[in-house]
Amino acid sequence: MAHVEDLRSQVPKREERREESSIRKIIRHHSATTSGDFWSFWNQTWSQFTPEWQTGGYHEIILRDGTVQVCYAPSMVTNGAAGHNSYTYHICLVGDGSFTDVQEKSWHERVQRAMKTLQLSVSDVLGHRELPGTVTLCPGIGMSEVRAALWSGEPLTGSESSILKIGDAGPQVQQLQTDLIQAGENLSIYGADGQFGTETEAAVQAFQRKHGLKIDGIAGPRTMEKLEEVLSQGGDTVNDHTPNPSHQDAWKWAQEEGLLNGKYPREPVTREQLATVLYRWHQMIKGES
Ligand SMILES: [Zn+2]
């Protein structure tokens, strides 16, 4: 069990409360700092920037040593994601795109607990930047990886050193290669063989060049995030010779065709991806007839 520091009676807070049943999403954040806790965040930021709000940013904060600071009850609206606070429960891991194994263990335990209390599922666990209209690097980790760990029931490990570079080998490299191929990069000689050699390095560099990242051939958090973002948008749009329909077109078409009932799959992003696939299939059939 994670060590819990209950700060709920000590922290500054507003009077207003919400129904727990109005909470629909659990949001993962990072602090974008390499250290800190509720009180340092309060003193340095929240007390100065949100005097009218009188409440901190997160319901729970997981410190580098795995200690969990429980700051607010779910019935409190906190200040974690502008425009989305009324229906969200915020858990922040202290770190800047890198987290310790004990933090991941505490996250795993706390998010399971929150899902149970709030009657939500793994697909309701989102990263800050997955919220509509949000541009941020937060939570500094690929959320597919985070959700996969939740589905598997085992906490993530090694997210502190989730950097892949030349000479590395194994399933993580293979996944990276598969993603690069799907994103339109060239791995025509060795394919997804699980060995990070010069071909993979060149593919990472090409991807970084295309997306305005630092071109070092090392797949670190920024590159991984961008890769996930590109794949969530239906893959590469630069090398593809057939024009990619925009999600909007796909969404509109699939709805007009009555192919999506708006309920399943539950995540809007997944529904968009599905719409894109259906739209492409529709265009292909049209082209053949
Ligand atoms: Zn955030």
PDB file of C-alpha atoms and ligand atoms in Angstrom:
ATOM      1  CA  MET A   1       0.000   0.000   0.000  1.00  0.00           C
ATOM      2  CA  ALA A   2       1.182   3.475  -0.856  1.00  0.00           C
ATOM      3  CA  HIS A   3       2.049   5.813   1.994  1.00  0.00           C
ATOM      4  CA  VAL A   4      -0.776   8.366   2.142  1.00  0.00           C
ATOM      5  CA  GLU A   5      -0.600  11.884   3.565  1.00  0.00           C
ATOM      6  CA  ASP A   6      -4.128  13.158   4.074  1.00  0.00           C
ATOM      7  CA  LEU A   7      -4.055  16.950   3.603  1.00  0.00           C
ATOM      8  CA  ARG A   8      -7.779  17.425   3.067  1.00  0.00           C
ATOM      9  CA  SER A   9      -8.406  19.247   6.350  1.00  0.00           C
ATOM     10  CA  GLN A  10      -5.310  21.478   5.967  1.00  0.00           C
ATOM     11  CA  VAL A  11      -5.458  22.777   2.397  1.00  0.00           C
ATOM     12  CA  PRO A  12      -7.117  26.043   1.345  1.00  0.00           C
ATOM     13  CA  LYS A  13     -10.422  25.431  -0.409  1.00  0.00           C
ATOM     14  CA  ARG A  14     -13.669  26.903  -1.635  1.00  0.00           C
ATOM     15  CA  GLU A  15     -17.105  26.220  -0.194  1.00  0.00           C
ATOM     16  CA  GLU A  16     -18.732  24.907  -3.346  1.00  0.00           C
ATOM     17  CA  ARG A  17     -19.240  21.131  -3.804  1.00  0.00           C
ATOM     18  CA  ARG A  18     -20.289  18.878  -6.693  1.00  0.00           C
ATOM     19  CA  GLU A  19     -22.031  15.512  -6.901  1.00  0.00           C
ATOM     20  CA  GLU A  20     -19.552  12.643  -7.283  1.00  0.00           C
ATOM     21  CA  SER A  21     -21.757  11.263 -10.045  1.00  0.00           C
ATOM     22  CA  SER A  22     -20.845  14.285 -12.196  1.00  0.00           C
ATOM     23  CA  ILE A  23     -17.227  13.041 -12.425  1.00  0.00           C
ATOM     24  CA  ARG A  24     -16.709  11.323 -15.789  1.00  0.00           C
ATOM     25  CA  LYS A  25     -12.934  11.301 -16.290  1.00  0.00           C
ATOM     26  CA  ILE A  26      -9.779  10.745 -14.256  1.00  0.00           C
ATOM     27  CA  ILE A  27      -6.933  12.888 -15.565  1.00  0.00           C
ATOM     28  CA  ARG A  28      -3.228  12.136 -15.238  1.00  0.00           C
ATOM     29  CA  HIS A  29      -0.822  15.099 -14.975  1.00  0.00           C
ATOM     30  CA  HIS A  30       2.854  15.707 -14.418  1.00  0.00           C
ATOM     31  CA  SER A  31       4.088  18.702 -12.426  1.00  0.00           C
ATOM     32  CA  ALA A  32       6.684  19.656 -15.089  1.00  0.00           C
ATOM     33  CA  THR A  33       9.123  20.020 -12.185  1.00  0.00           C
ATOM     34  CA  THR A  34      11.625  17.463 -10.930  1.00  0.00           C
ATOM     35  CA  SER A  35      10.627  17.971  -7.284  1.00  0.00           C
ATOM     36  CA  GLY A  36       7.946  19.554  -5.121  1.00  0.00           C
ATOM     37  CA  ASP A  37       4.713  18.771  -3.277  1.00  0.00           C
ATOM     38  CA  PHE A  38       1.340  20.381  -2.549  1.00  0.00           C
ATOM     39  CA  TRP A  39       2.782  23.105  -0.326  1.00  0.00           C
ATOM     40  CA  SER A  40       5.577  24.160  -2.683  1.00  0.00           C
ATOM     41  CA  PHE A  41       3.132  24.237  -5.618  1.00  0.00           C
ATOM     42  CA  TRP A  42       0.678  26.195  -3.500  1.00  0.00           C
ATOM     43  CA  ASN A  43       3.246  28.753  -2.335  1.00  0.00           C
ATOM     44  CA  GLN A  44       4.973  29.184  -5.689  1.00  0.00           C
ATOM     45  CA  THR A  45       2.000  29.054  -8.033  1.00  0.00           C
ATOM     46  CA  TRP A  46      -1.564  28.432  -6.965  1.00  0.00           C
ATOM     47  CA  SER A  47      -1.762  30.994  -4.149  1.00  0.00           C
ATOM     48  CA  GLN A  48      -0.468  33.687  -6.513  1.00  0.00           C
ATOM     49  CA  PHE A  49      -2.253  32.897  -9.743  1.00  0.00           C
ATOM     50  CA  THR A  50      -5.628  31.819  -8.428  1.00  0.00           C
ATOM     51  CA  PRO A  51      -6.556  34.029  -5.467  1.00  0.00           C
ATOM     52  CA  GLU A  52     -10.214  34.066  -6.529  1.00  0.00           C
ATOM     53  CA  TRP A  53     -10.196  30.297  -6.943  1.00  0.00           C
ATOM     54  CA  GLN A  54      -8.774  29.503  -3.477  1.00  0.00           C
ATOM     55  CA  THR A  55      -8.161  25.885  -4.425  1.00  0.00           C
ATOM     56  CA  GLY A  56      -5.093  23.958  -5.566  1.00  0.00           C
ATOM     57  CA  GLY A  57      -4.655  22.149  -8.853  1.00  0.00           C
ATOM     58  CA  TYR A  58      -5.032  18.443  -8.124  1.00  0.00           C
ATOM     59  CA  HIS A  59      -7.041  16.033  -5.979  1.00  0.00           C
ATOM     60  CA  GLU A  60      -3.974  13.853  -5.430  1.00  0.00           C
ATOM     61  CA  ILE A  61      -0.247  14.429  -5.844  1.00  0.00           C
ATOM     62  CA  ILE A  62       2.184  11.511  -6.067  1.00  0.00           C
ATOM     63  CA  LEU A  63       5.664  12.485  -4.873  1.00  0.00           C
ATOM     64  CA  ARG A  64       8.947  11.107  -6.254  1.00  0.00           C
ATOM     65  CA  ASP A  65       9.218   8.623  -3.346  1.00  0.00           C
ATOM     66  CA  GLY A  66       5.721   7.275  -4.057  1.00  0.00           C
ATOM     67  CA  THR A  67       4.038   9.125  -1.165  1.00  0.00           C
ATOM     68  CA  VAL A  68       0.481  10.117  -2.060  1.00  0.00           C
ATOM     69  CA  GLN A  69      -0.774  13.516  -0.913  1.00  0.00           C
ATOM     70  CA  VAL A  70      -4.551  13.372  -0.860  1.00  0.00           C
ATOM     71  CA  CYS A  71      -5.423  17.057  -1.207  1.00  0.00           C
ATOM     72  CA  TYR A  72      -9.146  17.273  -1.994  1.00  0.00           C
ATOM     73  CA  ALA A  73     -12.217  15.071  -1.817  1.00  0.00           C
ATOM     74  CA  PRO A  74     -13.730  14.131  -5.199  1.00  0.00           C
ATOM     75  CA  SER A  75     -16.656  16.449  -4.431  1.00  0.00           C
ATOM     76  CA  MET A  76     -14.301  19.469  -4.697  1.00  0.00           C
ATOM     77  CA  VAL A  77     -13.757  21.066  -8.100  1.00  0.00           C
ATOM     78  CA  THR A  78      -9.997  21.662  -8.395  1.00  0.00           C
ATOM     79  CA  ASN A  79      -7.942  23.582 -10.918  1.00  0.00           C
ATOM     80  CA  GLY A  80      -6.174  20.943 -13.036  1.00  0.00           C
ATOM     81  CA  ALA A  81      -7.356  21.546 -16.607  1.00  0.00           C
ATOM     82  CA  ALA A  82      -8.883  24.819 -17.797  1.00  0.00           C
ATOM     83  CA  GLY A  83     -12.386  24.364 -19.186  1.00  0.00           C
ATOM     84  CA  HIS A  84     -12.660  20.748 -17.999  1.00  0.00           C
ATOM     85  CA  ASN A  85     -12.638  20.901 -14.215  1.00  0.00           C
ATOM     86  CA  SER A  86     -16.327  20.384 -13.512  1.00  0.00           C
ATOM     87  CA  TYR A  87     -16.295  16.711 -14.584  1.00  0.00           C
ATOM     88  CA  THR A  88     -12.702  15.636 -13.901  1.00  0.00           C
ATOM     89  CA  TYR A  89     -10.672  14.096 -11.056  1.00  0.00           C
ATOM     90  CA  HIS A  90      -7.001  15.095 -11.171  1.00  0.00           C
ATOM     91  CA  ILE A  91      -3.987  13.021 -10.156  1.00  0.00           C
ATOM     92  CA  CYS A  92      -0.547  14.580 -10.629  1.00  0.00           C
ATOM     93  CA  LEU A  93       2.814  12.789 -10.602  1.00  0.00           C
ATOM     94  CA  VAL A  94       5.733  15.008  -9.627  1.00  0.00           C
ATOM     95  CA  GLY A  95       8.214  14.861 -12.500  1.00  0.00           C
ATOM     96  CA  ASP A  96       8.972  16.255 -15.911  1.00  0.00           C
ATOM     97  CA  GLY A  97       8.269  13.452 -18.375  1.00  0.00           C
ATOM     98  CA  SER A  98      10.054  10.931 -16.143  1.00  0.00           C
ATOM     99  CA  PHE A  99       8.617   9.002 -13.198  1.00  0.00           C
ATOM    100  CA  THR A 100      10.006   6.595 -10.631  1.00  0.00           C
ATOM    101  CA  ASP A 101       8.807   2.995 -10.360  1.00  0.00           C
ATOM    102  CA  VAL A 102       7.414   3.662  -6.862  1.00  0.00           C
ATOM    103  CA  GLN A 103       5.412   6.584  -8.269  1.00  0.00           C
ATOM    104  CA  GLU A 104       3.964   4.356 -10.993  1.00  0.00           C
ATOM    105  CA  LYS A 105       3.081   1.784  -8.326  1.00  0.00           C
ATOM    106  CA  SER A 106       1.240   4.422  -6.270  1.00  0.00           C
ATOM    107  CA  TRP A 107      -0.467   5.778  -9.408  1.00  0.00           C
ATOM    108  CA  HIS A 108      -1.654   2.270 -10.245  1.00  0.00           C
ATOM    109  CA  GLU A 109      -3.095   1.790  -6.781  1.00  0.00           C
ATOM    110  CA  ARG A 110      -4.708   5.245  -6.569  1.00  0.00           C
ATOM    111  CA  VAL A 111      -6.237   5.223 -10.024  1.00  0.00           C
ATOM    112  CA  GLN A 112      -7.737   1.757  -9.411  1.00  0.00           C
ATOM    113  CA  ARG A 113      -9.212   3.108  -6.203  1.00  0.00           C
ATOM    114  CA  ALA A 114     -10.578   6.225  -7.919  1.00  0.00           C
ATOM    115  CA  MET A 115     -12.106   4.152 -10.752  1.00  0.00           C
ATOM    116  CA  LYS A 116     -13.877   1.976  -8.202  1.00  0.00           C
ATOM    117  CA  THR A 117     -15.160   4.897  -6.113  1.00  0.00           C
ATOM    118  CA  LEU A 118     -16.252   6.932  -9.118  1.00  0.00           C
ATOM    119  CA  GLN A 119     -17.498   3.926 -11.101  1.00  0.00           C
ATOM    120  CA  LEU A 120     -15.287   4.656 -14.091  1.00  0.00           C
ATOM    121  CA  SER A 121     -13.279   2.371 -16.363  1.00  0.00           C
ATOM    122  CA  VAL A 122      -9.757   2.413 -17.805  1.00  0.00           C
ATOM    123  CA  SER A 123     -11.029   4.144 -20.941  1.00  0.00           C
ATOM    124  CA  ASP A 124     -12.115   7.048 -18.705  1.00  0.00           C
ATOM    125  CA  VAL A 125      -8.506   7.592 -17.615  1.00  0.00           C
ATOM    126  CA  LEU A 126      -7.035  10.316 -19.815  1.00  0.00           C
ATOM    127  CA  GLY A 127      -3.846  12.343 -20.009  1.00  0.00           C
ATOM    128  CA  HIS A 128      -4.196  16.111 -19.624  1.00  0.00           C
ATOM    129  CA  ARG A 129      -3.321  16.722 -23.278  1.00  0.00           C
ATOM    130  CA  GLU A 130      -6.040  14.301 -24.436  1.00  0.00           C
ATOM    131  CA  LEU A 131      -8.734  16.727 -23.290  1.00  0.00           C
ATOM    132  CA  PRO A 132     -10.333  18.523 -26.248  1.00  0.00           C
ATOM    133  CA  GLY A 133      -8.844  21.906 -27.100  1.00  0.00           C
ATOM    134  CA  THR A 134      -5.807  21.373 -24.863  1.00  0.00           C
ATOM    135  CA  VAL A 135      -2.241  22.020 -26.006  1.00  0.00           C
ATOM    136  CA  THR A 136       0.288  20.782 -23.438  1.00  0.00           C
ATOM    137  CA  LEU A 137       3.014  18.164 -23.044  1.00  0.00           C
ATOM    138  CA  CYS A 138       1.357  17.097 -19.775  1.00  0.00           C
ATOM    139  CA  PRO A 139       1.351  14.268 -18.583  1.00  0.00           C
ATOM    140  CA  GLY A 140       4.745  13.656 -20.259  1.00  0.00           C
ATOM    141  CA  ILE A 141       4.098   9.977 -20.905  1.00  0.00           C
ATOM    142  CA  GLY A 142       2.284   8.015 -23.622  1.00  0.00           C
ATOM    143  CA  MET A 143      -1.237   7.340 -22.377  1.00  0.00           C
ATOM    144  CA  SER A 144      -1.688   4.167 -24.471  1.00  0.00           C
ATOM    145  CA  GLU A 145       1.154   2.731 -22.428  1.00  0.00           C
ATOM    146  CA  VAL A 146      -0.417   3.963 -19.184  1.00  0.00           C
ATOM    147  CA  ARG A 147      -3.855   2.513 -20.042  1.00  0.00           C
ATOM    148  CA  ALA A 148      -2.310  -0.761 -21.254  1.00  0.00           C
ATOM    149  CA  ALA A 149      -0.680  -1.135 -17.823  1.00  0.00           C
ATOM    150  CA  LEU A 150      -4.042  -0.506 -16.148  1.00  0.00           C
ATOM    151  CA  TRP A 151      -5.748  -3.106 -18.322  1.00  0.00           C
ATOM    152  CA  SER A 152      -2.954  -5.589 -17.593  1.00  0.00           C
ATOM    153  CA  GLY A 153      -3.266  -5.013 -13.835  1.00  0.00           C
ATOM    154  CA  GLU A 154       0.516  -4.516 -13.467  1.00  0.00           C
ATOM    155  CA  PRO A 155       2.052  -1.100 -12.684  1.00  0.00           C
ATOM    156  CA  LEU A 156       4.397   0.401 -15.260  1.00  0.00           C
ATOM    157  CA  THR A 157       8.100   0.071 -14.561  1.00  0.00           C
ATOM    158  CA  GLY A 158      11.088   1.783 -16.113  1.00  0.00           C
ATOM    159  CA  SER A 159       9.173   4.848 -17.274  1.00  0.00           C
ATOM    160  CA  GLU A 160      12.027   6.809 -15.676  1.00  0.00           C
ATOM    161  CA  SER A 161      14.349   5.506 -18.366  1.00  0.00           C
ATOM    162  CA  SER A 162      11.951   5.101 -21.264  1.00  0.00           C
ATOM    163  CA  ILE A 163      14.537   6.293 -23.775  1.00  0.00           C
ATOM    164  CA  LEU A 164      15.357   4.051 -26.713  1.00  0.00           C
ATOM    165  CA  LYS A 165      18.561   4.496 -28.690  1.00  0.00           C
ATOM    166  CA  ILE A 166      21.001   2.728 -30.986  1.00  0.00           C
ATOM    167  CA  GLY A 167      22.153  -0.601 -29.524  1.00  0.00           C
ATOM    168  CA  ASP A 168      18.894  -1.229 -27.602  1.00  0.00           C
ATOM    169  CA  ALA A 169      16.861  -4.346 -28.305  1.00  0.00           C
ATOM    170  CA  GLY A 170      13.625  -5.995 -27.201  1.00  0.00           C
ATOM    171  CA  PRO A 171       9.838  -5.676 -27.342  1.00  0.00           C
ATOM    172  CA  GLN A 172       9.894  -1.906 -26.667  1.00  0.00           C
ATOM    173  CA  VAL A 173      12.152  -1.413 -29.719  1.00  0.00           C
ATOM    174  CA  GLN A 174       9.869  -3.613 -31.779  1.00  0.00           C
ATOM    175  CA  GLN A 175       6.866  -1.521 -30.731  1.00  0.00           C
ATOM    176  CA  LEU A 176       8.741   1.657 -31.653  1.00  0.00           C
ATOM    177  CA  GLN A 177       9.579   0.220 -35.083  1.00  0.00           C
ATOM    178  CA  THR A 178       5.983  -0.854 -35.684  1.00  0.00           C
ATOM    179  CA  ASP A 179       4.821   2.655 -34.760  1.00  0.00           C
ATOM    180  CA  LEU A 180       7.432   4.272 -37.027  1.00  0.00           C
ATOM    181  CA  ILE A 181       6.324   2.127 -39.974  1.00  0.00           C
ATOM    182  CA  GLN A 182       2.701   3.014 -39.275  1.00  0.00           C
ATOM    183  CA  ALA A 183       3.697   6.671 -39.149  1.00  0.00           C
ATOM    184  CA  GLY A 184       5.099   6.311 -42.663  1.00  0.00           C
ATOM    185  CA  GLU A 185       8.826   5.950 -41.912  1.00  0.00           C
ATOM    186  CA  ASN A 186      11.086   3.675 -43.921  1.00  0.00           C
ATOM    187  CA  LEU A 187      12.271   0.437 -42.290  1.00  0.00           C
ATOM    188  CA  SER A 188      12.328  -1.559 -45.515  1.00  0.00           C
ATOM    189  CA  ILE A 189      15.524  -3.561 -44.851  1.00  0.00           C
ATOM    190  CA  TYR A 190      15.076  -4.976 -41.343  1.00  0.00           C
ATOM    191  CA  GLY A 191      11.448  -4.076 -40.551  1.00  0.00           C
ATOM    192  CA  ALA A 192      10.248  -4.377 -36.950  1.00  0.00           C
ATOM    193  CA  ASP A 193      12.987  -6.788 -35.824  1.00  0.00           C
ATOM    194  CA  GLY A 194      13.352  -5.473 -32.259  1.00  0.00           C
ATOM    195  CA  GLN A 195      16.965  -4.351 -32.842  1.00  0.00           C
ATOM    196  CA  PHE A 196      17.673  -0.601 -32.705  1.00  0.00           C
ATOM    197  CA  GLY A 197      20.302  -0.282 -35.455  1.00  0.00           C
ATOM    198  CA  THR A 198      21.268   2.382 -37.972  1.00  0.00           C
ATOM    199  CA  GLU A 199      18.092   1.907 -40.031  1.00  0.00           C
ATOM    200  CA  THR A 200      15.894   2.552 -36.974  1.00  0.00           C
ATOM    201  CA  GLU A 201      18.073   5.494 -36.012  1.00  0.00           C
ATOM    202  CA  ALA A 202      17.628   7.001 -39.502  1.00  0.00           C
ATOM    203  CA  ALA A 203      13.852   6.436 -39.287  1.00  0.00           C
ATOM    204  CA  VAL A 204      13.711   8.197 -35.892  1.00  0.00           C
ATOM    205  CA  GLN A 205      15.738  11.092 -37.330  1.00  0.00           C
ATOM    206  CA  ALA A 206      13.460  11.353 -40.369  1.00  0.00           C
ATOM    207  CA  PHE A 207      10.421  11.392 -38.078  1.00  0.00           C
ATOM    208  CA  GLN A 208      12.009  14.044 -35.844  1.00  0.00           C
ATOM    209  CA  ARG A 209      12.913  16.221 -38.852  1.00  0.00           C
ATOM    210  CA  LYS A 210       9.382  15.982 -40.235  1.00  0.00           C
ATOM    211  CA  HIS A 211       7.779  17.000 -36.942  1.00  0.00           C
ATOM    212  CA  GLY A 212      10.120  19.786 -35.844  1.00  0.00           C
ATOM    213  CA  LEU A 213      11.734  17.831 -32.988  1.00  0.00           C
ATOM    214  CA  LYS A 214      15.393  17.826 -31.990  1.00  0.00           C
ATOM    215  CA  ILE A 215      17.079  15.514 -34.549  1.00  0.00           C
ATOM    216  CA  ASP A 216      19.185  13.193 -32.386  1.00  0.00           C
ATOM    217  CA  GLY A 217      17.926   9.762 -33.478  1.00  0.00           C
ATOM    218  CA  ILE A 218      17.041   8.968 -29.844  1.00  0.00           C
ATOM    219  CA  ALA A 219      13.446   8.043 -29.075  1.00  0.00           C
ATOM    220  CA  GLY A 220      12.848   9.908 -25.795  1.00  0.00           C
ATOM    221  CA  PRO A 221       9.595  11.172 -24.227  1.00  0.00           C
ATOM    222  CA  ARG A 222       9.064  14.036 -26.730  1.00  0.00           C
ATOM    223  CA  THR A 223       9.540  11.799 -29.770  1.00  0.00           C
ATOM    224  CA  MET A 224       7.337   9.067 -28.272  1.00  0.00           C
ATOM    225  CA  GLU A 225       4.588  11.580 -27.507  1.00  0.00           C
ATOM    226  CA  LYS A 226       4.681  13.003 -31.014  1.00  0.00           C
ATOM    227  CA  LEU A 227       4.594   9.503 -32.471  1.00  0.00           C
ATOM    228  CA  GLU A 228       1.559   8.642 -30.395  1.00  0.00           C
ATOM    229  CA  GLU A 229      -0.104  11.880 -31.470  1.00  0.00           C
ATOM    230  CA  VAL A 230       0.571  11.197 -35.168  1.00  0.00           C
ATOM    231  CA  LEU A 231      -0.771   7.645 -34.869  1.00  0.00           C
ATOM    232  CA  SER A 232      -3.877   8.811 -33.006  1.00  0.00           C
ATOM    233  CA  GLN A 233      -4.576  11.069 -35.966  1.00  0.00           C
ATOM    234  CA  GLY A 234      -4.577   8.105 -38.313  1.00  0.00           C
ATOM    235  CA  GLY A 235      -0.872   7.901 -39.226  1.00  0.00           C
ATOM    236  CA  ASP A 236       1.336   9.871 -41.537  1.00  0.00           C
ATOM    237  CA  THR A 237      -0.063  12.567 -43.771  1.00  0.00           C
ATOM    238  CA  VAL A 238       3.210  13.650 -45.414  1.00  0.00           C
ATOM    239  CA  ASN A 239       4.342  10.571 -47.366  1.00  0.00           C
ATOM    240  CA  ASP A 240       0.903   9.186 -48.091  1.00  0.00           C
ATOM    241  CA  HIS A 241       0.016   9.580 -51.746  1.00  0.00           C
ATOM    242  CA  THR A 242      -3.696   9.242 -51.210  1.00  0.00           C
ATOM    243  CA  PRO A 243      -5.002  12.300 -49.383  1.00  0.00           C
ATOM    244  CA  ASN A 244      -6.025  11.615 -45.816  1.00  0.00           C
ATOM    245  CA  PRO A 245      -9.613  12.630 -45.070  1.00  0.00           C
ATOM    246  CA  SER A 246      -9.777  14.982 -42.128  1.00  0.00           C
ATOM    247  CA  HIS A 247     -11.341  13.570 -39.016  1.00  0.00           C
ATOM    248  CA  GLN A 248     -14.123  16.073 -39.395  1.00  0.00           C
ATOM    249  CA  ASP A 249     -15.105  14.773 -42.841  1.00  0.00           C
ATOM    250  CA  ALA A 250     -14.895  11.196 -41.625  1.00  0.00           C
ATOM    251  CA  TRP A 251     -16.913  11.951 -38.522  1.00  0.00           C
ATOM    252  CA  LYS A 252     -19.621  13.763 -40.470  1.00  0.00           C
ATOM    253  CA  TRP A 253     -19.832  11.073 -43.124  1.00  0.00           C
ATOM    254  CA  ALA A 254     -19.968   8.186 -40.628  1.00  0.00           C
ATOM    255  CA  GLN A 255     -22.705   9.913 -38.669  1.00  0.00           C
ATOM    256  CA  GLU A 256     -24.731  10.667 -41.773  1.00  0.00           C
ATOM    257  CA  GLU A 257     -24.387   7.025 -42.742  1.00  0.00           C
ATOM    258  CA  GLY A 258     -25.668   6.050 -39.288  1.00  0.00           C
ATOM    259  CA  LEU A 259     -22.566   3.932 -38.613  1.00  0.00           C
ATOM    260  CA  LEU A 260     -21.842   5.355 -35.167  1.00  0.00           C
ATOM    261  CA  ASN A 261     -24.424   5.579 -32.434  1.00  0.00           C
ATOM    262  CA  GLY A 262     -22.312   7.873 -30.252  1.00  0.00           C
ATOM    263  CA  LYS A 263     -22.060   5.351 -27.444  1.00  0.00           C
ATOM    264  CA  TYR A 264     -19.486   2.779 -28.513  1.00  0.00           C
ATOM    265  CA  PRO A 265     -16.539   2.841 -28.532  1.00  0.00           C
ATOM    266  CA  ARG A 266     -16.690   5.118 -25.515  1.00  0.00           C
ATOM    267  CA  GLU A 267     -13.647   7.267 -26.246  1.00  0.00           C
ATOM    268  CA  PRO A 268     -14.187  10.041 -28.821  1.00  0.00           C
ATOM    269  CA  VAL A 269     -10.653   9.554 -30.161  1.00  0.00           C
ATOM    270  CA  THR A 270     -11.367   5.914 -30.871  1.00  0.00           C
ATOM    271  CA  ARG A 271     -14.639   6.841 -32.548  1.00  0.00           C
ATOM    272  CA  GLU A 272     -12.726   9.264 -34.777  1.00  0.00           C
ATOM    273  CA  GLN A 273     -10.235   6.583 -35.716  1.00  0.00           C
ATOM    274  CA  LEU A 274     -13.066   4.211 -36.500  1.00  0.00           C
ATOM    275  CA  ALA A 275     -14.753   6.883 -38.590  1.00  0.00           C
ATOM    276  CA  THR A 276     -11.512   7.381 -40.551  1.00  0.00           C
ATOM    277  CA  VAL A 277     -11.231   3.676 -41.305  1.00  0.00           C
ATOM    278  CA  LEU A 278     -14.854   3.448 -42.370  1.00  0.00           C
ATOM    279  CA  TYR A 279     -14.512   6.550 -44.525  1.00  0.00           C
ATOM    280  CA  ARG A 280     -11.420   5.177 -46.316  1.00  0.00           C
ATOM    281  CA  TRP A 281     -13.174   1.887 -46.907  1.00  0.00           C
ATOM    282  CA  HIS A 282     -16.167   3.752 -48.304  1.00  0.00           C
ATOM    283  CA  GLN A 283     -13.933   5.779 -50.659  1.00  0.00           C
ATOM    284  CA  MET A 284     -12.200   2.580 -51.803  1.00  0.00           C
ATOM    285  CA  ILE A 285     -15.499   0.820 -52.569  1.00  0.00           C
ATOM    286  CA  LYS A 286     -16.692   3.907 -54.438  1.00  0.00           C
ATOM    287  CA  GLY A 287     -13.460   3.940 -56.486  1.00  0.00           C
ATOM    288  CA  GLU A 288     -13.892   0.295 -57.478  1.00  0.00           C
ATOM    289  CA  SER A 289     -17.506   0.448 -58.583  1.00  0.00           C
TER     290      SER A 289
HETATM  291 ZN    ZN B   1      -1.574  18.780 -16.584  1.00  0.00          ZN
END
